[in-house]
Short mmCIF file of C-alpha atoms in Angstrom, two decimals:
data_model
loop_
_atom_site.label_atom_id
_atom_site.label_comp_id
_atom_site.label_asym_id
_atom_site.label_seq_id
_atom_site.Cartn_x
_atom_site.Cartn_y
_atom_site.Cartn_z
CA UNK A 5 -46.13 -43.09 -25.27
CA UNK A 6 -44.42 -41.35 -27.95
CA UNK A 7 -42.80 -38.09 -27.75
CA UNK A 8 -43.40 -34.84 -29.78
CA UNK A 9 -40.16 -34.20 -31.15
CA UNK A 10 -38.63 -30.61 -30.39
CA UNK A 11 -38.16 -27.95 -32.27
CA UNK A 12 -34.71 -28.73 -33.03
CA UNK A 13 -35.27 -32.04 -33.97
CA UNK A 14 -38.61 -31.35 -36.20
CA UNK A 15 -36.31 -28.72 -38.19
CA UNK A 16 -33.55 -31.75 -38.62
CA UNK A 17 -35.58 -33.94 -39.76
CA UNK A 18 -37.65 -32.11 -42.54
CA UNK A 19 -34.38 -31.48 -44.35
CA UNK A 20 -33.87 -35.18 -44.30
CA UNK A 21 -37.69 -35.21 -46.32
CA UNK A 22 -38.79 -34.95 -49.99
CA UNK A 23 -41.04 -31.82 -50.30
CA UNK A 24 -43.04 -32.02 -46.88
CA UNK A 25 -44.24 -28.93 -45.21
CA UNK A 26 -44.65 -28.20 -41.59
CA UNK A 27 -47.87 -26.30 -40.65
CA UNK A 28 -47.55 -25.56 -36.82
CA UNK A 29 -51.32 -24.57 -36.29
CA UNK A 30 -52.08 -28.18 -37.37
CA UNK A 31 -48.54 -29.66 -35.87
CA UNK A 32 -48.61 -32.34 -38.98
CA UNK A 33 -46.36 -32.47 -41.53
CA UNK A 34 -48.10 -32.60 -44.96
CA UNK A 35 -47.07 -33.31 -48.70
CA UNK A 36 -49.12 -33.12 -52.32
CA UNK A 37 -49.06 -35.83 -55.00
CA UNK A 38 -49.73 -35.91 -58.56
CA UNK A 39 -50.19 -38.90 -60.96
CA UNK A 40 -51.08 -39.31 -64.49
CA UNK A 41 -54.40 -40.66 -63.43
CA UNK A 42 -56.93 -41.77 -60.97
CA UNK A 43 -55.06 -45.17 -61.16
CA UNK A 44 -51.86 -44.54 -60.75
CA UNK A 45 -52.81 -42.50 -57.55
CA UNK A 46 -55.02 -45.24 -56.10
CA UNK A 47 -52.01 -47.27 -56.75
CA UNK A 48 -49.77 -45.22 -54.73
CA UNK A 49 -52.50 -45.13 -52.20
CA UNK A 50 -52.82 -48.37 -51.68
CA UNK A 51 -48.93 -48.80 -51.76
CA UNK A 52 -49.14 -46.25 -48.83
CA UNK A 53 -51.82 -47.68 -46.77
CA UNK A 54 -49.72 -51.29 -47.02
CA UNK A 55 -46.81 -48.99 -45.25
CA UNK A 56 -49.09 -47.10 -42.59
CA UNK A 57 -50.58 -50.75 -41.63
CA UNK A 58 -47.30 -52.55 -41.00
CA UNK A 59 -45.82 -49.33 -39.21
CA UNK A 60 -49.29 -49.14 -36.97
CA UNK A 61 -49.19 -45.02 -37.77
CA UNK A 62 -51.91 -44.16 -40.00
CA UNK A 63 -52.48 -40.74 -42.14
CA UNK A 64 -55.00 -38.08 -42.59
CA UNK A 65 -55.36 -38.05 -46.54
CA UNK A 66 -57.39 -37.13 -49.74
CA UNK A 67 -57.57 -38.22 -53.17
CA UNK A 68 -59.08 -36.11 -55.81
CA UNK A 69 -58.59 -38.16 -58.97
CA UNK A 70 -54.79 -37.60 -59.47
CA UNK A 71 -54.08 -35.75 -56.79
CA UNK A 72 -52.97 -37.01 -53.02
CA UNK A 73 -52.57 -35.11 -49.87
CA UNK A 74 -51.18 -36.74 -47.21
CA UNK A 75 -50.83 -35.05 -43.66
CA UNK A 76 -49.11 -36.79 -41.07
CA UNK A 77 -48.99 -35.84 -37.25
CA UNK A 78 -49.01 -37.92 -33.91
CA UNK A 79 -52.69 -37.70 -31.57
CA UNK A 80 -51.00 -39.06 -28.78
CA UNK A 81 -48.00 -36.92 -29.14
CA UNK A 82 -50.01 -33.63 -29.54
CA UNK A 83 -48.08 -33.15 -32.26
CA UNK A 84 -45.25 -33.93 -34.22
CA UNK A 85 -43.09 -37.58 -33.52
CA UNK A 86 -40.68 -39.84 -34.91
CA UNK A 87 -43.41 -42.09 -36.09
CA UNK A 88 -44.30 -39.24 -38.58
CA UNK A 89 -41.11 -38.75 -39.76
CA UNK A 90 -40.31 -42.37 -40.36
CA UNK A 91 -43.72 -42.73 -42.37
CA UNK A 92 -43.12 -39.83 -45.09
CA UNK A 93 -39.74 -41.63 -45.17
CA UNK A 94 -41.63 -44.65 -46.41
CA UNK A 95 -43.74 -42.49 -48.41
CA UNK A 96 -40.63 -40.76 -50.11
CA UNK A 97 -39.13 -44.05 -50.53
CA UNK A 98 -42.46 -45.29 -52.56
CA UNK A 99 -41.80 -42.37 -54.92
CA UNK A 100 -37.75 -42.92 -55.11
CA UNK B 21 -71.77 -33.74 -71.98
CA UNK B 22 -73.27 -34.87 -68.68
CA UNK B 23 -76.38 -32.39 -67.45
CA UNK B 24 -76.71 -31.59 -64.22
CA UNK B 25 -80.07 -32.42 -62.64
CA UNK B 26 -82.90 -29.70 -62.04
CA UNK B 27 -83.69 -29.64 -57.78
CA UNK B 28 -86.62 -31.73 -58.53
CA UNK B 29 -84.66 -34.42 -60.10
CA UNK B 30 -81.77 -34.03 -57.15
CA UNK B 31 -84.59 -34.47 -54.50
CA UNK B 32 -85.89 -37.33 -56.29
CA UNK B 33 -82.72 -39.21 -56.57
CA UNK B 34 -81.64 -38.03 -52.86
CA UNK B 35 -84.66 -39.88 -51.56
CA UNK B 36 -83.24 -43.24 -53.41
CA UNK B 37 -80.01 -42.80 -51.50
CA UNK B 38 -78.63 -43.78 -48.21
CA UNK B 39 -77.40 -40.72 -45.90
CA UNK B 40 -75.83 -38.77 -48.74
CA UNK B 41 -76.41 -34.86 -48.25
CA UNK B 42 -76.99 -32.32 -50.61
CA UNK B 43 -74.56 -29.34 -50.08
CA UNK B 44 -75.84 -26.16 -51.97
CA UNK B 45 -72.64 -24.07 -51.93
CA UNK B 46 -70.39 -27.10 -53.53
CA UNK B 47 -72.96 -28.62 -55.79
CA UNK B 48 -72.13 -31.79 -54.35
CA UNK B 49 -73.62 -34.85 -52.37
CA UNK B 50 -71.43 -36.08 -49.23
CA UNK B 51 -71.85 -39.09 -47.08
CA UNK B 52 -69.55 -40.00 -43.76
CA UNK B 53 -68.48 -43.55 -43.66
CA UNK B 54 -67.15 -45.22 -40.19
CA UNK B 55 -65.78 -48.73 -39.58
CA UNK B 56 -63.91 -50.94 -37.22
CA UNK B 57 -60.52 -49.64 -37.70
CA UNK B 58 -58.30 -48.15 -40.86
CA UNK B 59 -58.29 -51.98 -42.46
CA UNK B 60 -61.61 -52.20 -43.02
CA UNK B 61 -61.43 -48.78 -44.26
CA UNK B 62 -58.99 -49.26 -46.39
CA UNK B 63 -60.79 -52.11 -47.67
CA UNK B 64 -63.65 -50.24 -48.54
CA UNK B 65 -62.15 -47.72 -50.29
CA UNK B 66 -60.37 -50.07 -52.32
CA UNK B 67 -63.62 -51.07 -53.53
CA UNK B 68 -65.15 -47.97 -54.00
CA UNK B 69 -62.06 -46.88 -56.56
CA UNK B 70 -62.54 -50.28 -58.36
CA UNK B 71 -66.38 -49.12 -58.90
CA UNK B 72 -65.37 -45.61 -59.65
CA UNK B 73 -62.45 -46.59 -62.33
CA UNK B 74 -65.25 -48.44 -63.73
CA UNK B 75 -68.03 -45.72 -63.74
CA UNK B 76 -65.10 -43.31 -65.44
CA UNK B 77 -66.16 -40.89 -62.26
CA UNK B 78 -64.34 -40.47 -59.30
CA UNK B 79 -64.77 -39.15 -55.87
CA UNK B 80 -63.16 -36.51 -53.94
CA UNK B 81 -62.92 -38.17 -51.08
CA UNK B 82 -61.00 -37.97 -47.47
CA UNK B 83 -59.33 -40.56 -44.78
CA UNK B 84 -58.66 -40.67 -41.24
CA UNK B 85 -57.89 -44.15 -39.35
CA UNK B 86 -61.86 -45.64 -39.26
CA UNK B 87 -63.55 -42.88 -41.17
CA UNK B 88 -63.84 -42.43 -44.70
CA UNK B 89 -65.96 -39.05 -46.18
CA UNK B 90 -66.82 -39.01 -49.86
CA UNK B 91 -68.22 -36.01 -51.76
CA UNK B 92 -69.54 -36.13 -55.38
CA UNK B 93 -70.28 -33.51 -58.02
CA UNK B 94 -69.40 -33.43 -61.84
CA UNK B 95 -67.10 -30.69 -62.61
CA UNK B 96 -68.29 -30.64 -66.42
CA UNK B 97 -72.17 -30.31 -65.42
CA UNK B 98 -71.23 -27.69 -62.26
CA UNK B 99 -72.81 -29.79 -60.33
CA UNK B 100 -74.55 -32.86 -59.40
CA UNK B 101 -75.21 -35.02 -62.35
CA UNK B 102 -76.91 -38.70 -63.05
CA UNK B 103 -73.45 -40.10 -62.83
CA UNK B 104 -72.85 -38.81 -59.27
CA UNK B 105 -76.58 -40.63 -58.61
CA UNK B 106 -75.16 -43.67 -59.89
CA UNK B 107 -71.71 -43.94 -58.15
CA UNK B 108 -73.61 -42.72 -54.55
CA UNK B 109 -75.69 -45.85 -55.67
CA UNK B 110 -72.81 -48.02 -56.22
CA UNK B 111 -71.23 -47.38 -52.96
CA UNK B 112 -74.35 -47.46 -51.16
CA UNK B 113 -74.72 -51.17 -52.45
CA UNK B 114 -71.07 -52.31 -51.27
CA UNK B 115 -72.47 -51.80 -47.70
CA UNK B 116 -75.76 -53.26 -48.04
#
């Protein structure tokens, strides 16, 4: 079982992030993507489903031709956990 | 430039579909998609951006784990157009 991380921790590690925004109605993290095209996006999508596969921690997302939303949050946690964090991680590192 | 269909010619082509629903207010036809698990979601979607890249029309589309929800309209008609027919067709066909 995973823990929801704490205030105090959540606030620590969204400085460590690129662009990711907290909404606390929602408890998920969430960050917006452009591309050049529908391609390029898919690209990154696919990049980013290879990542949420291997870590077993998959997102809530939307494509709209170059344009990605990703949203990341923990059922089991009710919330916010260190399996989010270490995803958009991935996801930043993708983009590095 | 890409028309958008009269209601008569929407109901027509709805009828030729599989599950996709009309929504007035968007202008747009949406159809839920479950499978085993975010794989074989994953999978699908993969080929439904393959058929899409090759229609030159793309979806606005959504992802959670198993499910996958796809909505098409044509922004240039303001609304649903022969090419959304055809790419609700194409998809449609990658399941049958």
């Amino acid at each position: 079982m995973v823990e929801k991380l704490s205030d105090g921790q959540r606030e620590t590690a969204l400085r460590g992030l690129d662009g990711w925004v907290y909404d606390a109605t929602s408890g998920a993290i969430a960050r917006a993507f452009k591309f050049k095209d529908f391609s390029e996006a898919f690209a990154f999508m696919t990049r980013v489903a290879l990542a949420a596969e291997k870590a077993g921690h998959h997102p809530d997302w939307s494509n709209t031709y170059n344009s990605v939303t990703i949203s990341l949050s923990t059922h089991d946690a009710g919330g916010l956990s260190a399996r989010d964090i270490a995803l958009a991680q991935a996801i930043d590192k993708l983009l590095a």
